mmCIF file of C-alpha atoms in Angstrom:
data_model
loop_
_atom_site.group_PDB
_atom_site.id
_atom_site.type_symbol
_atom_site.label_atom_id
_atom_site.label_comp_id
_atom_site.label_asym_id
_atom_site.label_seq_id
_atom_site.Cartn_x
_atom_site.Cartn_y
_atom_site.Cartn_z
ATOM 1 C CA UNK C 1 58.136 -145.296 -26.599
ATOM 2 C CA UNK C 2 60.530 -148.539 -24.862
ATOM 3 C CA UNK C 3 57.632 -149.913 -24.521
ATOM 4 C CA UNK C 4 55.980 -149.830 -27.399
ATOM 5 C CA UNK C 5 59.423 -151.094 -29.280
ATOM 6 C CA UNK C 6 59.803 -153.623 -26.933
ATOM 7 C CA UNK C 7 56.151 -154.783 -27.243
ATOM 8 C CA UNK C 8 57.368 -155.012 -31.418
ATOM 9 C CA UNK C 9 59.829 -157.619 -30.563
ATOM 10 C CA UNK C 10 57.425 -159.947 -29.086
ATOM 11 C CA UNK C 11 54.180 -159.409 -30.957
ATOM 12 C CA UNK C 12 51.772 -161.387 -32.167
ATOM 13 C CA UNK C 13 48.107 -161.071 -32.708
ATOM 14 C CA UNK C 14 46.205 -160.442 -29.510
ATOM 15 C CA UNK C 15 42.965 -162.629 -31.172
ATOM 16 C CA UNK C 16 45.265 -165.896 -32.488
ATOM 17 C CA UNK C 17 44.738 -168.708 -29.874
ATOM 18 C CA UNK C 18 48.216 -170.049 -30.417
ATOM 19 C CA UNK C 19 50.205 -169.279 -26.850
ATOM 20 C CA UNK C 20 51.528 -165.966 -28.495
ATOM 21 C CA UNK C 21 48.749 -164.685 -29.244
ATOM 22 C CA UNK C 22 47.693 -165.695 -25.487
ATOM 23 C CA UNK C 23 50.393 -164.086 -23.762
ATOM 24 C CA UNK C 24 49.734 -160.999 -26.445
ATOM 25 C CA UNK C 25 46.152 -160.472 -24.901
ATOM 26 C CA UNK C 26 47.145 -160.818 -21.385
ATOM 27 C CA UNK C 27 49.645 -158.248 -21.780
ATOM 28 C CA UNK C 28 46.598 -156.214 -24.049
ATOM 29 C CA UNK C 29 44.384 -156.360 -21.578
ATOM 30 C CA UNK C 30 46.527 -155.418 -18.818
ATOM 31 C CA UNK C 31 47.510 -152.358 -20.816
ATOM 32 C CA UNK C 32 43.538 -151.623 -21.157
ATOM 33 C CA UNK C 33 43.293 -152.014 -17.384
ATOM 34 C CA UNK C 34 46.206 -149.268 -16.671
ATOM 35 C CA UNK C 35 44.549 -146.667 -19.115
ATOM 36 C CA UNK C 36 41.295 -147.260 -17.209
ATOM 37 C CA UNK C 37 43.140 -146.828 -13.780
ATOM 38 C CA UNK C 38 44.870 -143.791 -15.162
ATOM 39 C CA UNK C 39 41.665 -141.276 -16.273
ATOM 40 C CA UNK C 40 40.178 -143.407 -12.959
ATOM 41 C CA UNK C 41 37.588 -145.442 -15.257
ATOM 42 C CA UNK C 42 35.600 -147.977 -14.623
ATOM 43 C CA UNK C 43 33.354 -148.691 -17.394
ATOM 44 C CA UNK C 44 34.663 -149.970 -20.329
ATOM 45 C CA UNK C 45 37.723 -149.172 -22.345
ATOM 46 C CA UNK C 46 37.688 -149.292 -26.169
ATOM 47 C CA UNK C 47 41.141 -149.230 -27.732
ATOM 48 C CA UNK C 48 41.557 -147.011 -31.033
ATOM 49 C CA UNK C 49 43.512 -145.008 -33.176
ATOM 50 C CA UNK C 50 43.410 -142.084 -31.554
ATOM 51 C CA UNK C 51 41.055 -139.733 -30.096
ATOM 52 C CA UNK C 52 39.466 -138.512 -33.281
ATOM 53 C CA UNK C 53 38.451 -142.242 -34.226
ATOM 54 C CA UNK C 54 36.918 -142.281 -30.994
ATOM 55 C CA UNK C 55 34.846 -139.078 -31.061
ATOM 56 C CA UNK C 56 33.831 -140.434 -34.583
ATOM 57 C CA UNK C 57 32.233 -144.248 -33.060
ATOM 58 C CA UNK C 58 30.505 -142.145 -30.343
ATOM 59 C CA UNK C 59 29.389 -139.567 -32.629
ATOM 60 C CA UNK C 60 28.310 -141.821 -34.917
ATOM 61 C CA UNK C 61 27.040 -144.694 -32.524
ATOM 62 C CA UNK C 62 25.498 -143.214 -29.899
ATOM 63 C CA UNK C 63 21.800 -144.045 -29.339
ATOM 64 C CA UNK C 64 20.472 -140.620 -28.759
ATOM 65 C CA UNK C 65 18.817 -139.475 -31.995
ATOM 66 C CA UNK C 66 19.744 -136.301 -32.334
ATOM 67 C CA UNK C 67 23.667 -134.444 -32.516
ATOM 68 C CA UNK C 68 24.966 -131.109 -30.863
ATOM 69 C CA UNK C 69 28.096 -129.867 -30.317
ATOM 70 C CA UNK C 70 29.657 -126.708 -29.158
ATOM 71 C CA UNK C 71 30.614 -124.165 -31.959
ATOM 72 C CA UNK C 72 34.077 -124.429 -30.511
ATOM 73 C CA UNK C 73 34.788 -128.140 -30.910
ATOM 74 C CA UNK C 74 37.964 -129.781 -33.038
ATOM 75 C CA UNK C 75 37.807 -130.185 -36.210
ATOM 76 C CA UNK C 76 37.572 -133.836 -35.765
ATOM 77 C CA UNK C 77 33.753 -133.572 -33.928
ATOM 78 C CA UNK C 78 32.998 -131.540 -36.958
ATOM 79 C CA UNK C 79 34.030 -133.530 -39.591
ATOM 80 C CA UNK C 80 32.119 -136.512 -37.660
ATOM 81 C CA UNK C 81 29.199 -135.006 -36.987
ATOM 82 C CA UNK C 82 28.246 -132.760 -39.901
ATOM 83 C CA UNK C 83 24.515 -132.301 -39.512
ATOM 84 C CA UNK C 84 24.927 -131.482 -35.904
ATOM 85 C CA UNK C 85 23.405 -129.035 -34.350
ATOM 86 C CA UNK C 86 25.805 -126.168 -32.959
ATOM 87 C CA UNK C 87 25.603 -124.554 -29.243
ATOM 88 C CA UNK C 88 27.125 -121.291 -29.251
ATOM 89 C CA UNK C 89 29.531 -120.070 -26.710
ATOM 90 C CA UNK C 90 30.298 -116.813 -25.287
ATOM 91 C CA UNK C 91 33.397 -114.457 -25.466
ATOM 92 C CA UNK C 92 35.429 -116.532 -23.160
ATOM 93 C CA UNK C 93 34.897 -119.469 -25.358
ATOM 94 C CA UNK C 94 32.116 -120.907 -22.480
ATOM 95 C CA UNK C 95 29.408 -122.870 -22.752
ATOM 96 C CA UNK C 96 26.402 -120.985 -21.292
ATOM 97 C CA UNK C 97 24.526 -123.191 -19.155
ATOM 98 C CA UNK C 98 21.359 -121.491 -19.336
ATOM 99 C CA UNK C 99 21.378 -121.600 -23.455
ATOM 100 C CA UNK C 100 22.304 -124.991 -22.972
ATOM 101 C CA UNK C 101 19.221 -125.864 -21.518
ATOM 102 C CA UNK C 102 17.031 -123.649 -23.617
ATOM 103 C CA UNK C 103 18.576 -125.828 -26.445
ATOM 104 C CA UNK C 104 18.029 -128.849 -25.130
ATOM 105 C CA UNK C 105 14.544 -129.128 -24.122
ATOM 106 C CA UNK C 106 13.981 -132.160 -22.878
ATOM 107 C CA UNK C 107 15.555 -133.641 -26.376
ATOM 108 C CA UNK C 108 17.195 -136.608 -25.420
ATOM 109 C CA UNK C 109 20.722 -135.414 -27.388
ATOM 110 C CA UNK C 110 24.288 -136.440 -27.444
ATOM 111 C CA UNK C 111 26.246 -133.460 -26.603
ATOM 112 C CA UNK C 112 29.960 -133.239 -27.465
ATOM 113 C CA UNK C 113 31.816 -130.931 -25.181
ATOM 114 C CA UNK C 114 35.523 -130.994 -25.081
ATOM 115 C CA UNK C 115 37.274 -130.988 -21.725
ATOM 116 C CA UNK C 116 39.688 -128.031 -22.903
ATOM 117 C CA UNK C 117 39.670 -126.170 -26.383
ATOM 118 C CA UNK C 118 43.385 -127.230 -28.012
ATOM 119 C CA UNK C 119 43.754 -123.344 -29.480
ATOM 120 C CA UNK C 120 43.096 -121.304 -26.188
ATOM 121 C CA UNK C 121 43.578 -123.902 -23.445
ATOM 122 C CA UNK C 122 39.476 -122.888 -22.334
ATOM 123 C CA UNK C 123 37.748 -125.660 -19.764
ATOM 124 C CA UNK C 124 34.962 -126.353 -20.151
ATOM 125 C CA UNK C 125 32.152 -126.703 -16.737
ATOM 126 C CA UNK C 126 31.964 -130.502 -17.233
ATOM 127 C CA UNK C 127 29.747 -131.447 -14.155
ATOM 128 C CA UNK C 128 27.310 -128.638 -14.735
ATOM 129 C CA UNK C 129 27.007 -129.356 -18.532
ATOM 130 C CA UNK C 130 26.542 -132.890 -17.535
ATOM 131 C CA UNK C 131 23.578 -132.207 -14.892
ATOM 132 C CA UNK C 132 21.664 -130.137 -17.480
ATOM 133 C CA UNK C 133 22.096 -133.407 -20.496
ATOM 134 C CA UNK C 134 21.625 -135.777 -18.065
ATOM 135 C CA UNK C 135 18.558 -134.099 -16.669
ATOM 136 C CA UNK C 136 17.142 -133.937 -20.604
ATOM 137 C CA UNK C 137 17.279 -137.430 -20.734
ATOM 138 C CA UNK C 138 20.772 -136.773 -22.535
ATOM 139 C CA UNK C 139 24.441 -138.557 -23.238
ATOM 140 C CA UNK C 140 27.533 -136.383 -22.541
ATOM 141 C CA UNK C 141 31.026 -136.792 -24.830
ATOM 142 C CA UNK C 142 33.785 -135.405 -23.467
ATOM 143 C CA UNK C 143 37.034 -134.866 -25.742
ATOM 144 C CA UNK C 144 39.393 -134.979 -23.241
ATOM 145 C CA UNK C 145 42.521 -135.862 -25.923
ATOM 146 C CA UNK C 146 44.734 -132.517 -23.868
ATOM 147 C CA UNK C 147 43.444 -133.823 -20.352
ATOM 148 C CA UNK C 148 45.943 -135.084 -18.329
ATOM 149 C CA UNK C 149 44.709 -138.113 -15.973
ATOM 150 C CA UNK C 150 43.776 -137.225 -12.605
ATOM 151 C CA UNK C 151 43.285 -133.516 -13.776
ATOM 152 C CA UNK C 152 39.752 -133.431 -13.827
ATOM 153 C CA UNK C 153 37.535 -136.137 -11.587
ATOM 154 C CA UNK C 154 34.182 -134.413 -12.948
ATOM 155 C CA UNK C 155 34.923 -135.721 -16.338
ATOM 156 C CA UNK C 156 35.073 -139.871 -15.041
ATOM 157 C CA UNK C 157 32.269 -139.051 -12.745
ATOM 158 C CA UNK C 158 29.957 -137.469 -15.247
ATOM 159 C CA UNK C 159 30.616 -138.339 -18.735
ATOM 160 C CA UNK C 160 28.989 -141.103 -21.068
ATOM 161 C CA UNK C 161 31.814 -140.862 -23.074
ATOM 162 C CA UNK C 162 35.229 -140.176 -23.000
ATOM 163 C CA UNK C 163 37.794 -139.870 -25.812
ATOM 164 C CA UNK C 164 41.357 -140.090 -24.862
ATOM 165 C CA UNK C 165 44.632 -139.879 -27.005
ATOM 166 C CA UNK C 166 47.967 -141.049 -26.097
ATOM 167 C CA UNK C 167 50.466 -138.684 -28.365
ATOM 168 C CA UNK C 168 48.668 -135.873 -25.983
ATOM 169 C CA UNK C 169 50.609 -137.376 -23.219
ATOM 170 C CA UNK C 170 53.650 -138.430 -24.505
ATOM 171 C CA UNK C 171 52.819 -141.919 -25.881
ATOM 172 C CA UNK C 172 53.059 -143.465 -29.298
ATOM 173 C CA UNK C 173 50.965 -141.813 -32.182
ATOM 174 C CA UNK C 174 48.062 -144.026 -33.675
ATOM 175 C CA UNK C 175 46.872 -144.772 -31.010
ATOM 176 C CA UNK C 176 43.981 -143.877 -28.269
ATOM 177 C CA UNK C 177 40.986 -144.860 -26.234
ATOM 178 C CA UNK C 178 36.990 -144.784 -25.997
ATOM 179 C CA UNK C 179 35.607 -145.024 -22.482
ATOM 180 C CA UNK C 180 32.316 -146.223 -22.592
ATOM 181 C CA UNK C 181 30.392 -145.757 -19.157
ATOM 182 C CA UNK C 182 27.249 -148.507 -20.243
ATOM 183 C CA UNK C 183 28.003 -150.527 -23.658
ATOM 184 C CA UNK C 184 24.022 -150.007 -24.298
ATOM 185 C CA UNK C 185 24.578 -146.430 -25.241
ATOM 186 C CA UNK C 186 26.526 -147.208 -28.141
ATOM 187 C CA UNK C 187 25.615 -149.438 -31.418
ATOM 188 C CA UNK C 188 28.023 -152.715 -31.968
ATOM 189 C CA UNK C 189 29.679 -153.446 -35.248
ATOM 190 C CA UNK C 190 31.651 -156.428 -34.618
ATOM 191 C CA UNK C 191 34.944 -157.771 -35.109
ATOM 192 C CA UNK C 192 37.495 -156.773 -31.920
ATOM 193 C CA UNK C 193 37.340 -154.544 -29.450
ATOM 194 C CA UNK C 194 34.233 -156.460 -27.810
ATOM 195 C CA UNK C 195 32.624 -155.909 -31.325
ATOM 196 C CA UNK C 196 32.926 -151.781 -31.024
ATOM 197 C CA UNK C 197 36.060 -151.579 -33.271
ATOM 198 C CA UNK C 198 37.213 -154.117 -36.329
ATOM 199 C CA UNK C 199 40.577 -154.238 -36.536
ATOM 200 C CA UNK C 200 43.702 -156.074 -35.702
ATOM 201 C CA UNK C 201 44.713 -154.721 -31.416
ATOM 202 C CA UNK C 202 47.696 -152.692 -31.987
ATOM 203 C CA UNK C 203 49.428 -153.937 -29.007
ATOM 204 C CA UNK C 204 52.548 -152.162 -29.032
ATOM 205 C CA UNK C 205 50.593 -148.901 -29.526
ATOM 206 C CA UNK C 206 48.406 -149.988 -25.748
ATOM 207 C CA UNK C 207 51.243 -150.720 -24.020
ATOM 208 C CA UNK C 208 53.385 -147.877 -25.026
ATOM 209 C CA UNK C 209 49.954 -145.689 -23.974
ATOM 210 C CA UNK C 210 50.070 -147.596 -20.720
ATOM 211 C CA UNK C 211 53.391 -146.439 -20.175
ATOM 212 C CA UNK C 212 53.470 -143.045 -20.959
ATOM 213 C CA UNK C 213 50.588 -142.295 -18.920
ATOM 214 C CA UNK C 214 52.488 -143.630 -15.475
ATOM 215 C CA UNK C 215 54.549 -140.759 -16.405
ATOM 216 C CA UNK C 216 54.095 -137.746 -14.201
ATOM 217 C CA UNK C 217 53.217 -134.431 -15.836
ATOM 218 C CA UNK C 218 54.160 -131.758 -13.068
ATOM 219 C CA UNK C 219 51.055 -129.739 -13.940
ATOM 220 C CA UNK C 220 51.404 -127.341 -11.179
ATOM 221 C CA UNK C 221 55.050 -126.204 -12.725
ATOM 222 C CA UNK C 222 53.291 -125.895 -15.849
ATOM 223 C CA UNK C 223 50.748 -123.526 -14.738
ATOM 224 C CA UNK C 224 53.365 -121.503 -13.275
ATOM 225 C CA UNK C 225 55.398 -121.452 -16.671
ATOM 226 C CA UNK C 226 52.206 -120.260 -18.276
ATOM 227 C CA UNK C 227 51.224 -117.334 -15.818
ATOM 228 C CA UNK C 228 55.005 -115.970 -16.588
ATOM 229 C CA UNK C 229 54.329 -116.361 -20.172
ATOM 230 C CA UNK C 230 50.686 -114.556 -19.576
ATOM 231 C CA UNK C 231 52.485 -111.885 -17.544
ATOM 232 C CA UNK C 232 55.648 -110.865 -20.049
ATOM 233 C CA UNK C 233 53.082 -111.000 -22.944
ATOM 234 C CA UNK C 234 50.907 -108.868 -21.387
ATOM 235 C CA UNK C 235 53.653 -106.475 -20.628
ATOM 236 C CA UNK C 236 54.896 -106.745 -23.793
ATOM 237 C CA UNK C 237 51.812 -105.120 -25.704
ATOM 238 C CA UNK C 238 50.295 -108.692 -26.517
ATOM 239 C CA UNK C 239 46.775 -110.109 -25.857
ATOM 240 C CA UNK C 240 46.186 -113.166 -23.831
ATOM 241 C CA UNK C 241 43.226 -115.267 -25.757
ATOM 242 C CA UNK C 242 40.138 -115.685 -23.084
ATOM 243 C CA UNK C 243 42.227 -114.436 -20.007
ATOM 244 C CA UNK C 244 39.643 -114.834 -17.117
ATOM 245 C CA UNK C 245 38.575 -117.842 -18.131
ATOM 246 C CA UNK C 246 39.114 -121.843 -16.544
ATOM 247 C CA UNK C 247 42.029 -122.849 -18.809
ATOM 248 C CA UNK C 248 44.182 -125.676 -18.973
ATOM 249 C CA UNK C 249 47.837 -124.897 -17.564
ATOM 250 C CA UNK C 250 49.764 -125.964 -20.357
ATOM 251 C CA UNK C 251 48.034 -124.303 -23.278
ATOM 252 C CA UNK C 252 47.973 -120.224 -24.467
ATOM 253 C CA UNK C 253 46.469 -118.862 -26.963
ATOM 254 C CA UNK C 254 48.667 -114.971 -27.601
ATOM 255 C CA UNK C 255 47.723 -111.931 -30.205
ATOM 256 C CA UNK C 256 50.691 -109.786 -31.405
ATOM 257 C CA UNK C 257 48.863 -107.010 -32.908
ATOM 258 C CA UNK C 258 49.960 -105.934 -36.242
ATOM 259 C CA UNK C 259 51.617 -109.220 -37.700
ATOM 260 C CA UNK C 260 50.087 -112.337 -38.981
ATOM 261 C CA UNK C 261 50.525 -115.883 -37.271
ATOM 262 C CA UNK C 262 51.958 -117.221 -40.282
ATOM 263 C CA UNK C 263 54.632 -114.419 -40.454
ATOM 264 C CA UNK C 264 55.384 -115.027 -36.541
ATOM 265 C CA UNK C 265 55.678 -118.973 -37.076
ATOM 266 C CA UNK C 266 58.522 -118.346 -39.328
ATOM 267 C CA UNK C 267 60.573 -116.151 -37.269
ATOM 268 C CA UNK C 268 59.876 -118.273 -33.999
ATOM 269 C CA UNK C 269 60.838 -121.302 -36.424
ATOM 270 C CA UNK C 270 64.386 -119.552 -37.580
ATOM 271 C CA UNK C 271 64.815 -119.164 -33.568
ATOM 272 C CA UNK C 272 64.126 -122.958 -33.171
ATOM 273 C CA UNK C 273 60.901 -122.492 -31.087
ATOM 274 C CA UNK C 274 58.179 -124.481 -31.950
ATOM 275 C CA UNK C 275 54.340 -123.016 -31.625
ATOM 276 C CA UNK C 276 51.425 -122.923 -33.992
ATOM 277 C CA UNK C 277 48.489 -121.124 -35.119
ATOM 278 C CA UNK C 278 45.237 -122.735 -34.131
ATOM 279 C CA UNK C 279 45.075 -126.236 -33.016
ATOM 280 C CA UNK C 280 47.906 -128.769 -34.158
ATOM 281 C CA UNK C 281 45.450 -130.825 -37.121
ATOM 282 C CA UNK C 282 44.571 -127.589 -38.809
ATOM 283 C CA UNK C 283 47.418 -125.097 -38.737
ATOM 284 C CA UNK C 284 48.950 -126.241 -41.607
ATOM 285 C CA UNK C 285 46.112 -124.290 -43.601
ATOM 286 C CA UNK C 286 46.529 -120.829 -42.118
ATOM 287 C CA UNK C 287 42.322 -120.871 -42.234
ATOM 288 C CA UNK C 288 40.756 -118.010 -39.909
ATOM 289 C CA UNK C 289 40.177 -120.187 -36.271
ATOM 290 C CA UNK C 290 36.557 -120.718 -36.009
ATOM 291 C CA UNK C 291 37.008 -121.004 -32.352
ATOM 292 C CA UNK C 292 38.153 -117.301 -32.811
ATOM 293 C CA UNK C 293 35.027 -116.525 -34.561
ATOM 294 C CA UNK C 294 32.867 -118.747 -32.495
ATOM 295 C CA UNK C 295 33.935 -116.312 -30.163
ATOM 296 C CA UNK C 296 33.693 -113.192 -31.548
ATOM 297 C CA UNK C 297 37.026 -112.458 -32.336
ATOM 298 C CA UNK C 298 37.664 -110.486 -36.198
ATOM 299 C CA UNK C 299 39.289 -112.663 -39.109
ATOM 300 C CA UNK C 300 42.161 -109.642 -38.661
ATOM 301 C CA UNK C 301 42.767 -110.316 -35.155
ATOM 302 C CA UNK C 302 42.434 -114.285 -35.164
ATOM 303 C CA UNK C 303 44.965 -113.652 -37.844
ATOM 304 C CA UNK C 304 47.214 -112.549 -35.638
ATOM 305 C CA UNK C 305 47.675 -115.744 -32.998
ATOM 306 C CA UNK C 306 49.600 -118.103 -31.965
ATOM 307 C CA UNK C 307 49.007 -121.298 -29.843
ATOM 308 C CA UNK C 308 51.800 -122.268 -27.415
ATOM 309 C CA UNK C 309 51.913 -125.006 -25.287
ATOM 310 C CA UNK C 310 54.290 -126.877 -22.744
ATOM 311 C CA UNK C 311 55.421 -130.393 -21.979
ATOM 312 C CA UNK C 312 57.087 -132.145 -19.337
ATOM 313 C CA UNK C 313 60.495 -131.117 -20.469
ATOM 314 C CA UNK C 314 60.099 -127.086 -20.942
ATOM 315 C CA UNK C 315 61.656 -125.673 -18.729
ATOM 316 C CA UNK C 316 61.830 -121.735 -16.929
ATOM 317 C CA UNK C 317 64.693 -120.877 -18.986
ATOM 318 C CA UNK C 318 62.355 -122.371 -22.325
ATOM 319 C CA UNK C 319 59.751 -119.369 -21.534
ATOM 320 C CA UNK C 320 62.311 -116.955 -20.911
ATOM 321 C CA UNK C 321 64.060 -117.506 -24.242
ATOM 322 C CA UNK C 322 60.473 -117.336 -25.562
ATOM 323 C CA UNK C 323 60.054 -114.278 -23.941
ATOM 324 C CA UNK C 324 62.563 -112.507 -25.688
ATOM 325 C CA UNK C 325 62.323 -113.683 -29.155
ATOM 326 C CA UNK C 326 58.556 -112.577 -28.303
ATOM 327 C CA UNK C 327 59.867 -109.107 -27.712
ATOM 328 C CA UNK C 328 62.362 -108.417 -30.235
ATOM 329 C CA UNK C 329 59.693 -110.199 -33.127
ATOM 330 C CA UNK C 330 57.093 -107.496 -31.608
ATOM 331 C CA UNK C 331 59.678 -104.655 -31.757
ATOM 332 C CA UNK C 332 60.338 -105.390 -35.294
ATOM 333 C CA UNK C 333 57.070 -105.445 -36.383
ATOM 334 C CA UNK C 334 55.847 -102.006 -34.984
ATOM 335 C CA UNK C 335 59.041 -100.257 -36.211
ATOM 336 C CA UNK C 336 57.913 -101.967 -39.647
ATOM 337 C CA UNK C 337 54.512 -100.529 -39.084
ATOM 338 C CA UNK C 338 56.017 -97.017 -38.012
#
């Protein structure tokens, strides 16, 4: 966020020609660079306002005629591809590689497939997906807004597209990425962006995503938070969402049969203990998860769970207090239900 404030008291429009506006898109473009570097890119970089505006150009400028996503996608692939075709999954939330290419056909299709599911943490087989679209003549989106850079080399080797967001990872809000592997894939509009995005560059936004993603994320201590957390909620009566499956080390999904999400947000909240139910864009509406459903799960029992994730400053004793309130919430409610 420094940067991105410091970048405000020096701006000026990265497309004047004035020496400003010069020294503004030398400093954009190096900031465009450093993304690239980060997620190890080296086709080209689209700057945007997030990742959902991102999934939305590819979705919606792609060349391949025809759509299809998996039934387990964010809301924002949804909303930008409505007519889209949908690719089930399986009970761990999966895409199954032999549907995949029963559905496929030799259609030459854009398939969106996100890198990790933001309600259960799922991965998703990127290089395997890819061989199967790529073999049908196909393009391959990736939503990789939760991926942290360097997590994943499959996804830079074998995506068409990537959509990238920097609030995932600590940077400003308003503010993401498009990586384009071949510019003739996707439809121009004009204006900036190399005529892929109208708009004024939001430079403090790039270099404040430049700078957040030099950060290191210790994802290894993460994944070792989350398999305590999987372990004491396991003990503790609770269900782990998709347990056997790939999933990404900072992100768990968690039933606690017998009381609602929205009851258990509250009473986490009067704790001071932030989670959510469902992914962060929709849980404001308490809807039944279709990522849930997508995967079989009841309206009751999608009812019933929370999201919780991690950052780079929870810490051992975080989970443990977690833990606890877990415990004592759970208690309560089956001496309620007694």
């Amino acid at each position: 966020m420094a940067a991105a404030a410091e970048a405000m008291t020096h701006w000026a429009n990265p497309s004047s020609p004035h020496a400003e506006g010069r020294a503004a898109r030398a400093a954009l473009e190096a900031a465009r660079a450093r993304i690239a570097s980060a997620y190890g890119w080296s086709g080209e970089t689209i700057l945007t306002s997030g990742a959902s505006e991102a999934l939305a150009i590819a979705l919606g400028r792609g060349v391949a005629a025809r759509r299809l996503i998996s039934a387990v996608e964010h809301d924002a692939v949804i909303r930008a591809a409505p007519t889209a075709d949908v690719l089930r999954v399986g009970t761990d939330g999966l895409i199954d590689s032999a549907n995949l290419q029963r559905v496929l056909a030799g259609q030459p299709t854009l398939l969106a497939a996100q890198w990790c599911n933001s309600e259960t943490g799922v991965r998703q087989p990127i290089a395997a997906i890819a061989g199967i679209v790529h073999a049908a003549g196909g393009l391959l989106l990736v939503d990789a807004a939760q991926m942290p850079p360097g997590a994943d080399a499959d996804v830079a080797h074998h995506a068409d597209f990537i959509a990238i967001s920097a609030h995932k990872r600590g940077g400003p809000p308003g503010v993401g990425a498009l990586l384009v592997r071949d510019v003739a894939t996707l439809s121009p509009t004009g204006g900036q962006e190399r005529g892929y995005r109208s708009g004024t560059e939001n430079l403090p936004g790039a270099l404040g995503f430049a700078a957040a993603l030099a950060a290191p994320e210790d994802v290894a201590a993460m994944s070792l938070l989350r398999a305590t957390l999987d372990d004491a909620i396991t003990r503790s009566g609770g269900q782990i969402v998709a347990p056997a499956a790939p999933r990404h080390p900072a992100i768990g999904s968690y039933r606690m049969p017998g009381l609602g999400a929205a009851t258990q947000l509250i009473r986490f909240d009067m704790a001071g203990i932030a989670v959510s139910a469902g992914s962060a864009c929709s849980s404001g509406s308490m809807k039944p998860s279709h990522v849930l459903g997508a995967m079989g799960w009841s309206v009751e029992a999608s009812r019933e769970v929370v999201r919780v994730s991690f950052g780079r400053s929870t810490s051992a004793a975080d989970v443990d207090r977690f833990i606890k309130e877990w415990r004592a919430i759970s208690r309560a409610a089956r001496a309620f239900a007694a």
